[in-house]
Amino acid sequence: MCFLQANMDYTFNLIEAKWRKLWQERNTYKVTEDLTKPKFYVLDMFPYPSGAGLHVGHPLGYIASDIYARYKRLKGFNVLHPMGYDSFGLPAEQYAIQTGQHPAITTKENINRYRQQLDLMGFSFDWSREVRTSDPSYYKWTQWIFKQLFNAYYDTSADKARDIEILVAQFEKEGNLHTTAIHDCEQQFDAPTWHSFTSAQKEEVLQQYRMAYLAESWVNWCPALGTVLANDEIVNGVSERGGHPVEQKRMMQWSMRIKAYAERLLEGLERVDWTDALKEQQRNWIGKSKGASVHFVVKNSNLQIEVFTTRPDTIFGVSFMVLAPEHPFVNEISSPDQAATIQAYQQQAALKTERDRQADVKNITGAFTGAYAIHPFTGAEIPIWIGDYVLASYGTGAVMAVPCGDQRDYDFAKHFGLAIPNIFADQDISASAFTEKEGVIANSDFLNGLDIKSATERIIDEIERKGIGQGKTNYRLRDAVFSRQRYWGEPFPVYYKDGVPMLVEDTQLPVTLPEVDAYLPTEDGEPPLARAAKEAWSCQLGDRMEYNTMPGWAGSSWYFLRYIDPHNDSAFADASKLAYWKQVDLYIGGSEHATGHLLYARFWTKVLFDLGFISFDEPFAKLINQGMILGKSAIAFIGPDQKMYSADMLPANKEGFREVRILIDLLNDDDSIQLDALKAWQPQFANQVFVPNAQGKVIVQREVDKMSKRWYNVVTPDDLCEKYGADTLRMYEMFLGPLEQSKPWDTKGITGVHNFLKKYWRLFHSDGKFELSTEAPSSQALKTLHKTIKKLTDDLDRFSFNTGVSSFMICVNELTEQKCNNRHILEQLTILMAPYAPHICEELWSLMHPEAASIFNETYPICNPDFLKESTFDYPVSFNGKMRFKLSLELSLSAAEVEAEVLSKPETQKWLEGKTPKKIIVVHGKIVNMVL
RNA sequence: GCGGAUGUGGUGAAAUUGGUAGACACGCCAGACUUAGGAUCUGGUGCCGAGAGGUGUGCGGGUUCGAGUCCCUCCAUCCGCACCA
């Protein structure tokens, strides 16, 4: 070790620790409302603090948002950049069930660990604004918002949510006969009837109008977890967490009337800057389809079956009807001779889980009810069947079957030998249904000869004229179940009196989570909160408190609003602060929340907007989904002889071999296993016998998986920070590729970035000393600098973080070549780079400006195009589009002069081979192309 | 099946409005220095070819003076939704 190098070394560990401390002491990242500056709100999706800690994938989005937040700050914006924890959740509860430890304790420990790891990365979060969804001072306001939802209904005439009192006033005046409210209420009543209701009856009616309501509904029940799951918490028919089977069950549940917002949730997508992929996912989830609802009279009955169809134009092709097995009419209409068959089919269908039904698409099943419906236009009798391809939960749970125009109806008809009348002109339907959207209708009375589009318009007119239905829009989106039978979640601000749900007064909020003796359901299946003793509740009202807790998405649906005023005890946030910060300008997070969190947060935002609490109805103006960083698992092979084979020693026939994933920390750089380390790792390998390759090594096979503890492929940021520093890790993660792209983690390239930072550091040092020149900068250096300023600004404005890192490398390479140690140039470069590598830049800035508190109080450099002006350009000269040579020419030359210059060169003559070019294209400052 | 995205060297990738394909970095090759250290520096590196040159952005076509970029057909991979009437 050379003595002189000591001062000169880039001692990142010391530098980073120093600035972590100073930033905290100086409150560098604390932000308050400042009306003199434009605001900018940069938000990360807050993490669930799991016991596993952060791996290198987690900070990817945080690094990007941190760079952008710092950039905006240097650009003169007042930047809100907060962080917090989505700290209610299932893993802490399951851990509590296993160990008896209170989830609050585990959660706190995990949060501390997260905080340590986040601090290590040098993020510019204003930690004074931290929120935790499991903190009573936070969930007080989650409960308060629930109350607003409970006290609201959706009025279609105003197209917004309103206070339920307005609806009650209407009921008192005229009942619900002319209501424009969205509801599930089948009952019609006038004012006197309303007044005759008991208060319990009134509440029962109102529940069918409230935005947050109690109703019996089909839910996804997970017996293993003892709770209800939302659709988006189920993946491939099993629970997202734990992979347990899920079944359908009818239960009394709190729900959110998100369906009321279906149209506005669609419309709002037009006004936000999100990717098409994400918008499409939400559109898909909302699932709007236009068509008509039509009533079919059942023969010899006063029942009418309502169906929804997107193809009313095909109504003359209806040859039978199919009801979902659960349809309420089925038992009533079944003829006595068919009743047994029908019941058997219903039982069989009920036994199938949703997953089985999905897996069993090709197997056509159904049963005839023995009943007939009357075709509303032809008067024909059409048989009514039941079949499980018709879903009770979509549309009306009944379809008019048009076998010639729908493949499922076609298959059903073929299978059961039902008629398949053809209503399409010149279409052959002998092999399959005609499902195209372009065609001409035939055999359809007054629709004959019309194309599909005009036939649709015509038939809807006729249907409405006859009073048997109307044009209708249907949505796939279902109301969201809001109850969970769990402990570790927000208690509801609700109690029951004589079975009627009542709200807890604001003054009694929060209803805090009571202590329980175990985090499990009671013996009679009540949720864990039912275990709490009366005294354990912060308030105890009515006959009992609500025992359910809120789902995980409750707290995350509004947390971005709480950051604006996190310590306010009299409102979820102060109105003037909300008016200043408004919505999130940039939101970065994973795409896995596309149909969960991102939809619910939009929904709550719209409700709060409608009720006048906030001034915007879309929470996230711009959203970027960062890609996932994947892990590269190490797979070793165990042969039938129980020996571990090197991956390059496997026989062609791998029969009898099994794969085991081993911890990637046990590998050498060449993917060979450190055998002794493996033996020490797990007892099962203690006496492992190996079959090494010719080099005496046991090689593993690498496979890309999600980065996860269970695949033993986790790389933590901690080790890399220790080894290379946070600045290197930050820049390297950005350098990996475009932010949105998923990519497997590979540490190999990190030295490149680390060497770059060392090279940058060396620009400021010579002969072991910090030394800069104060002379006027060379024009060459100015050009390099301003080129970089321009590139970096452009890159950041389009969120291209990876090319930004390249530009810094190019800049430092050029300055090194120029032997530039000019103070002005390096100051500007340091400000430019500070968002990416805050510690090293802050350190160098403090060396240049010992009096300055922070480089982040400086102003971002602006490109001066004068320094970039060129007088000459190397014209690429191509022949038939192929570049052959370059020619340096004055940029002042006109196109004609360029052409003349090029033609005068011997190289041109060589490539022309004596021919005269047919055409010569000269694009000034770009290219010359000769067409031969 | 429907919807969305992606396909470029040995590797990660760049090319922002159609204008020099492969910037930057890893790796590799050769060299310098050195107490071989994961330090630093120099040169080279798409493929074929000794070279001149040819060829090259998943396949095939098209538009254009000129296509990684625009249009059409197909293929592959990934993601989301899915008996949605």
Tab-separated table of C-alpha atoms in Angstrom, chain A residues 34-314:
chain	number	residue	atom	x	y	z
A	34	ASP	CA	-43.586	26.561	0.684
A	35	LEU	CA	-45.855	28.708	-1.434
A	36	THR	CA	-42.903	30.373	-3.149
A	37	LYS	CA	-41.984	27.152	-4.896
A	38	PRO	CA	-43.922	24.815	-7.177
A	39	LYS	CA	-44.673	21.517	-5.454
A	40	PHE	CA	-43.815	18.041	-6.666
A	41	TYR	CA	-44.982	14.838	-5.009
A	42	VAL	CA	-42.876	11.718	-5.638
A	43	LEU	CA	-44.212	8.554	-4.070
A	44	ASP	CA	-43.094	4.949	-3.741
A	45	MET	CA	-45.478	2.131	-3.024
A	46	PHE	CA	-44.840	1.593	0.652
A	47	PRO	CA	-43.636	-1.871	1.606
A	48	TYR	CA	-45.105	-4.524	3.812
A	49	PRO	CA	-42.319	-5.023	6.351
A	50	SER	CA	-41.765	-8.763	6.068
A	51	GLY	CA	-39.402	-10.689	8.266
A	52	ALA	CA	-37.133	-11.480	5.348
A	53	GLY	CA	-35.917	-7.879	4.986
A	54	LEU	CA	-35.104	-6.183	1.730
A	55	HIS	CA	-33.382	-7.859	-1.189
A	56	VAL	CA	-31.731	-6.030	-4.075
A	57	GLY	CA	-34.988	-5.987	-6.023
A	58	HIS	CA	-36.899	-3.893	-3.511
A	59	PRO	CA	-34.835	-0.695	-3.763
A	60	LEU	CA	-34.956	-0.554	-7.575
A	61	GLY	CA	-38.051	1.627	-7.667
A	62	TYR	CA	-36.957	3.549	-4.574
A	63	ILE	CA	-33.641	4.433	-6.195
A	64	ALA	CA	-35.376	5.698	-9.318
A	65	SER	CA	-37.863	7.783	-7.354
A	66	ASP	CA	-35.096	9.088	-5.121
A	67	ILE	CA	-33.072	10.215	-8.122
A	68	TYR	CA	-36.099	11.906	-9.573
A	69	ALA	CA	-37.072	13.538	-6.279
A	70	ARG	CA	-33.554	14.940	-5.810
A	71	TYR	CA	-33.486	16.086	-9.437
A	72	LYS	CA	-36.760	17.959	-9.034
A	73	ARG	CA	-35.510	19.520	-5.823
A	74	LEU	CA	-32.352	20.786	-7.545
A	75	LYS	CA	-34.618	22.083	-10.306
A	76	GLY	CA	-36.309	24.358	-7.765
A	77	PHE	CA	-39.337	22.301	-6.801
A	78	ASN	CA	-40.549	21.781	-3.283
A	79	VAL	CA	-40.511	18.004	-3.282
A	80	LEU	CA	-42.567	15.748	-1.049
A	81	HIS	CA	-40.891	12.356	-0.923
A	82	PRO	CA	-42.163	10.290	1.987
A	83	MET	CA	-41.995	6.664	3.040
A	84	GLY	CA	-43.929	4.452	5.409
A	85	TYR	CA	-45.120	0.926	6.031
A	86	ASP	CA	-48.158	-1.072	5.050
A	87	SER	CA	-47.852	-2.813	8.360
A	88	PHE	CA	-51.102	-4.724	8.780
A	89	GLY	CA	-50.989	-8.105	7.113
A	90	LEU	CA	-51.193	-11.817	7.216
A	91	PRO	CA	-47.567	-12.942	7.716
A	92	ALA	CA	-47.207	-11.132	11.049
A	93	GLU	CA	-50.469	-12.705	12.160
A	94	GLN	CA	-49.439	-16.186	11.121
A	95	TYR	CA	-46.157	-15.742	12.897
A	96	ALA	CA	-48.144	-14.658	15.945
A	97	ILE	CA	-50.320	-17.773	15.739
A	98	GLN	CA	-47.230	-19.956	15.646
A	99	THR	CA	-45.226	-18.207	18.347
A	100	GLY	CA	-47.804	-16.358	20.440
A	101	GLN	CA	-45.841	-13.172	19.969
A	102	HIS	CA	-48.009	-10.113	19.440
A	103	PRO	CA	-47.940	-9.062	15.768
A	104	ALA	CA	-47.250	-5.500	16.840
A	105	ILE	CA	-43.895	-6.609	18.226
A	106	THR	CA	-42.833	-8.548	15.139
A	107	THR	CA	-44.018	-5.700	12.970
A	108	LYS	CA	-41.982	-3.192	14.915
A	109	GLU	CA	-38.856	-5.334	14.690
A	110	ASN	CA	-39.317	-5.787	10.971
A	111	ILE	CA	-39.845	-2.076	10.480
A	112	ASN	CA	-36.629	-1.312	12.335
A	113	ARG	CA	-34.756	-3.690	10.094
A	114	TYR	CA	-36.326	-2.151	6.984
A	115	ARG	CA	-35.429	1.310	8.172
A	116	GLN	CA	-31.798	0.296	8.688
A	117	GLN	CA	-31.612	-1.156	5.208
A	118	LEU	CA	-33.326	1.831	3.629
A	119	ASP	CA	-31.028	4.261	5.419
A	120	LEU	CA	-28.042	2.399	4.088
A	121	MET	CA	-29.095	3.268	0.542
A	122	GLY	CA	-29.091	7.010	1.236
A	123	PHE	CA	-32.678	7.816	0.319
A	124	SER	CA	-33.946	11.365	0.686
A	125	PHE	CA	-37.166	10.422	2.462
A	126	ASP	CA	-38.604	12.912	4.887
A	127	TRP	CA	-38.869	10.449	7.753
A	128	SER	CA	-40.698	12.944	9.924
A	129	ARG	CA	-43.702	12.085	7.758
A	130	GLU	CA	-43.498	8.319	8.155
A	131	VAL	CA	-46.844	6.530	8.416
A	132	ARG	CA	-47.640	3.009	9.597
A	133	THR	CA	-51.063	1.665	8.734
A	134	SER	CA	-51.129	-0.355	11.969
A	135	ASP	CA	-50.578	2.703	14.131
A	136	PRO	CA	-53.771	3.773	15.941
A	137	SER	CA	-53.103	7.422	15.068
A	138	TYR	CA	-53.184	6.337	11.428
A	139	TYR	CA	-56.034	3.863	11.437
A	140	LYS	CA	-58.143	6.298	13.366
A	141	TRP	CA	-58.533	8.010	10.014
A	142	THR	CA	-58.967	4.794	8.077
A	143	GLN	CA	-61.938	4.212	10.375
A	144	TRP	CA	-63.097	7.768	9.842
A	145	ILE	CA	-63.025	7.310	6.063
A	146	PHE	CA	-64.991	4.088	6.487
A	147	LYS	CA	-67.605	6.127	8.291
A	148	GLN	CA	-67.816	8.537	5.361
A	149	LEU	CA	-68.335	5.589	3.029
A	150	PHE	CA	-70.996	4.174	5.313
A	151	ASN	CA	-72.740	7.532	5.282
A	152	ALA	CA	-72.689	7.891	1.506
A	153	TYR	CA	-74.662	6.574	-1.452
A	154	TYR	CA	-74.180	6.994	-5.178
A	155	ASP	CA	-76.576	9.273	-6.995
A	156	THR	CA	-76.598	8.631	-10.743
A	157	SER	CA	-78.343	11.910	-11.530
A	158	ALA	CA	-75.537	13.923	-9.941
A	159	ASP	CA	-73.090	11.186	-10.962
A	160	LYS	CA	-71.377	11.266	-7.620
A	161	ALA	CA	-71.491	10.014	-4.075
A	162	ARG	CA	-73.618	12.050	-1.664
A	163	ASP	CA	-74.551	12.112	1.973
A	164	ILE	CA	-76.998	9.342	2.847
A	165	GLU	CA	-79.167	11.946	4.645
A	166	ILE	CA	-80.139	13.336	1.249
A	167	LEU	CA	-81.444	9.919	0.319
A	168	VAL	CA	-83.247	9.518	3.623
A	169	ALA	CA	-84.955	12.872	3.028
A	170	GLN	CA	-86.054	11.618	-0.362
A	171	PHE	CA	-87.429	8.402	1.091
A	172	GLU	CA	-89.380	10.437	3.597
A	173	LYS	CA	-90.873	12.498	0.814
A	174	GLU	CA	-91.542	9.943	-1.907
A	175	GLY	CA	-90.108	6.588	-0.960
A	176	ASN	CA	-87.709	4.989	-3.426
A	177	LEU	CA	-90.061	5.025	-6.405
A	178	HIS	CA	-88.110	7.664	-8.333
A	179	THR	CA	-84.696	7.240	-6.809
A	180	THR	CA	-81.620	7.670	-8.944
A	181	ALA	CA	-79.433	5.998	-6.341
A	182	ILE	CA	-77.431	2.882	-7.083
A	183	HIS	CA	-78.676	0.048	-4.910
A	184	ASP	CA	-79.356	-3.654	-4.466
A	185	CYS	CA	-82.865	-3.054	-3.182
A	186	GLU	CA	-85.562	-5.184	-4.795
A	187	GLN	CA	-88.310	-3.685	-2.698
A	188	GLN	CA	-90.287	-0.642	-3.866
A	189	PHE	CA	-91.894	1.595	-1.297
A	190	ASP	CA	-93.606	4.960	-1.082
A	191	ALA	CA	-93.285	7.579	1.655
A	192	PRO	CA	-95.990	6.220	3.953
A	193	THR	CA	-94.484	2.754	3.740
A	194	TRP	CA	-91.063	4.182	4.600
A	195	HIS	CA	-92.521	5.912	7.625
A	196	SER	CA	-94.166	2.674	8.688
A	197	PHE	CA	-90.772	0.892	8.815
A	198	THR	CA	-89.137	0.304	12.164
A	199	SER	CA	-85.686	1.814	12.497
A	200	ALA	CA	-84.213	-1.669	12.041
A	201	GLN	CA	-86.170	-2.089	8.805
A	202	LYS	CA	-85.076	1.347	7.636
A	203	GLU	CA	-81.452	0.468	8.276
A	204	GLU	CA	-81.877	-2.807	6.424
A	205	VAL	CA	-83.077	-0.850	3.399
A	206	LEU	CA	-80.328	1.757	3.700
A	207	GLN	CA	-77.690	-0.971	3.776
A	208	GLN	CA	-78.706	-1.651	0.193
A	209	TYR	CA	-77.726	1.906	-0.770
A	210	ARG	CA	-74.662	2.722	1.341
A	211	MET	CA	-71.176	2.835	-0.243
A	212	ALA	CA	-69.976	0.637	2.607
A	213	TYR	CA	-72.649	-1.903	3.385
A	214	LEU	CA	-73.369	-5.139	5.128
A	215	ALA	CA	-74.787	-7.889	2.959
A	216	GLU	CA	-74.850	-11.599	2.592
A	217	SER	CA	-72.676	-12.416	-0.354
A	218	TRP	CA	-70.762	-15.193	-1.998
A	219	VAL	CA	-67.224	-14.929	-0.783
A	220	ASN	CA	-63.958	-16.689	-1.357
A	221	TRP	CA	-63.531	-18.551	1.879
A	222	CYS	CA	-60.127	-19.938	2.717
A	223	PRO	CA	-60.552	-22.562	5.478
A	224	ALA	CA	-56.830	-22.887	6.107
A	225	LEU	CA	-56.474	-19.154	6.774
A	226	GLY	CA	-59.904	-18.941	8.389
A	227	THR	CA	-60.755	-15.836	6.392
A	228	VAL	CA	-62.344	-14.330	3.345
A	229	LEU	CA	-60.136	-13.348	0.435
A	230	ALA	CA	-60.650	-10.772	-2.302
A	231	ASN	CA	-60.539	-11.980	-5.904
A	232	ASP	CA	-57.133	-10.445	-6.372
A	233	GLU	CA	-55.801	-12.260	-3.315
A	234	ILE	CA	-56.414	-15.548	-5.123
A	235	VAL	CA	-53.999	-16.836	-7.713
A	236	ASN	CA	-54.931	-19.893	-9.771
A	237	GLY	CA	-57.679	-20.854	-7.373
A	238	VAL	CA	-55.498	-20.892	-4.265
A	239	SER	CA	-54.643	-18.159	-1.791
A	240	GLU	CA	-51.902	-15.808	-2.882
A	241	ARG	CA	-50.313	-16.129	0.528
A	242	GLY	CA	-49.650	-19.707	1.489
A	243	GLY	CA	-51.234	-21.356	-1.538
A	244	HIS	CA	-54.226	-22.784	0.365
A	245	PRO	CA	-57.421	-23.940	-1.380
A	246	VAL	CA	-60.322	-21.509	-1.549
A	247	GLU	CA	-64.034	-22.297	-1.674
A	248	GLN	CA	-67.260	-20.379	-2.248
A	249	LYS	CA	-69.322	-19.601	0.805
A	250	ARG	CA	-72.234	-17.321	1.531
A	251	MET	CA	-71.544	-15.010	4.473
A	252	MET	CA	-72.631	-11.723	6.003
A	253	GLN	CA	-69.875	-9.353	4.991
A	254	TRP	CA	-68.995	-5.713	4.745
A	255	SER	CA	-68.651	-4.675	1.109
A	256	MET	CA	-67.707	-1.575	-0.816
A	257	ARG	CA	-69.997	-0.452	-3.616
A	258	ILE	CA	-67.121	0.063	-6.055
A	259	LYS	CA	-69.406	-1.018	-8.921
A	260	ALA	CA	-71.077	2.365	-8.657
A	261	TYR	CA	-67.808	3.882	-9.834
A	262	ALA	CA	-67.216	1.468	-12.728
A	263	GLU	CA	-67.809	4.079	-15.404
A	264	ARG	CA	-65.826	6.814	-13.683
A	265	LEU	CA	-62.973	4.441	-12.978
A	266	LEU	CA	-62.870	3.770	-16.715
A	267	GLU	CA	-63.195	7.402	-17.688
A	268	GLY	CA	-60.485	8.524	-15.252
A	269	LEU	CA	-57.953	6.301	-16.993
A	270	GLU	CA	-58.119	8.715	-19.934
A	271	ARG	CA	-56.752	11.467	-17.719
A	272	VAL	CA	-53.740	9.768	-16.146
A	273	ASP	CA	-50.286	9.080	-17.504
A	274	TRP	CA	-49.975	5.342	-16.963
A	275	THR	CA	-48.777	2.657	-19.334
A	276	ASP	CA	-51.241	1.152	-21.774
A	277	ALA	CA	-50.595	-2.258	-20.284
A	278	LEU	CA	-51.731	-1.127	-16.869
A	279	LYS	CA	-54.710	0.820	-18.120
A	280	GLU	CA	-55.784	-2.188	-20.169
A	281	GLN	CA	-55.505	-4.396	-17.127
A	282	GLN	CA	-57.837	-2.117	-15.218
A	283	ARG	CA	-60.245	-1.830	-18.165
A	284	ASN	CA	-60.216	-5.578	-18.434
A	285	TRP	CA	-60.926	-5.940	-14.747
A	286	ILE	CA	-63.811	-3.481	-14.908
A	287	GLY	CA	-64.975	-5.392	-17.985
A	288	LYS	CA	-67.496	-3.085	-19.563
A	289	SER	CA	-69.780	-4.646	-22.162
A	290	LYS	CA	-72.669	-3.062	-23.979
A	291	GLY	CA	-75.797	-4.879	-24.961
A	292	ALA	CA	-79.351	-5.282	-23.799
A	293	SER	CA	-81.295	-6.920	-21.052
A	294	VAL	CA	-84.359	-8.856	-22.210
A	295	HIS	CA	-87.118	-10.536	-20.270
A	296	PHE	CA	-88.350	-13.964	-21.320
A	297	VAL	CA	-91.706	-15.067	-19.947
A	298	VAL	CA	-91.774	-18.581	-18.544
A	299	LYS	CA	-94.619	-20.672	-19.977
A	300	ASN	CA	-97.452	-21.378	-17.520
A	301	SER	CA	-95.873	-19.140	-14.933
A	302	ASN	CA	-95.788	-15.489	-13.962
A	303	LEU	CA	-92.003	-15.563	-13.747
A	304	GLN	CA	-89.836	-13.670	-16.193
A	305	ILE	CA	-86.237	-14.578	-16.761
A	306	GLU	CA	-84.014	-11.590	-17.352
A	307	VAL	CA	-80.958	-12.164	-19.512
A	308	PHE	CA	-78.120	-9.895	-20.507
A	309	THR	CA	-76.769	-10.189	-24.024
A	310	THR	CA	-74.154	-8.301	-25.987
A	311	ARG	CA	-75.742	-9.596	-29.167
A	312	PRO	CA	-79.440	-8.674	-29.084
A	313	ASP	CA	-79.304	-8.724	-32.911
A	314	THR	CA	-79.174	-12.527	-32.742
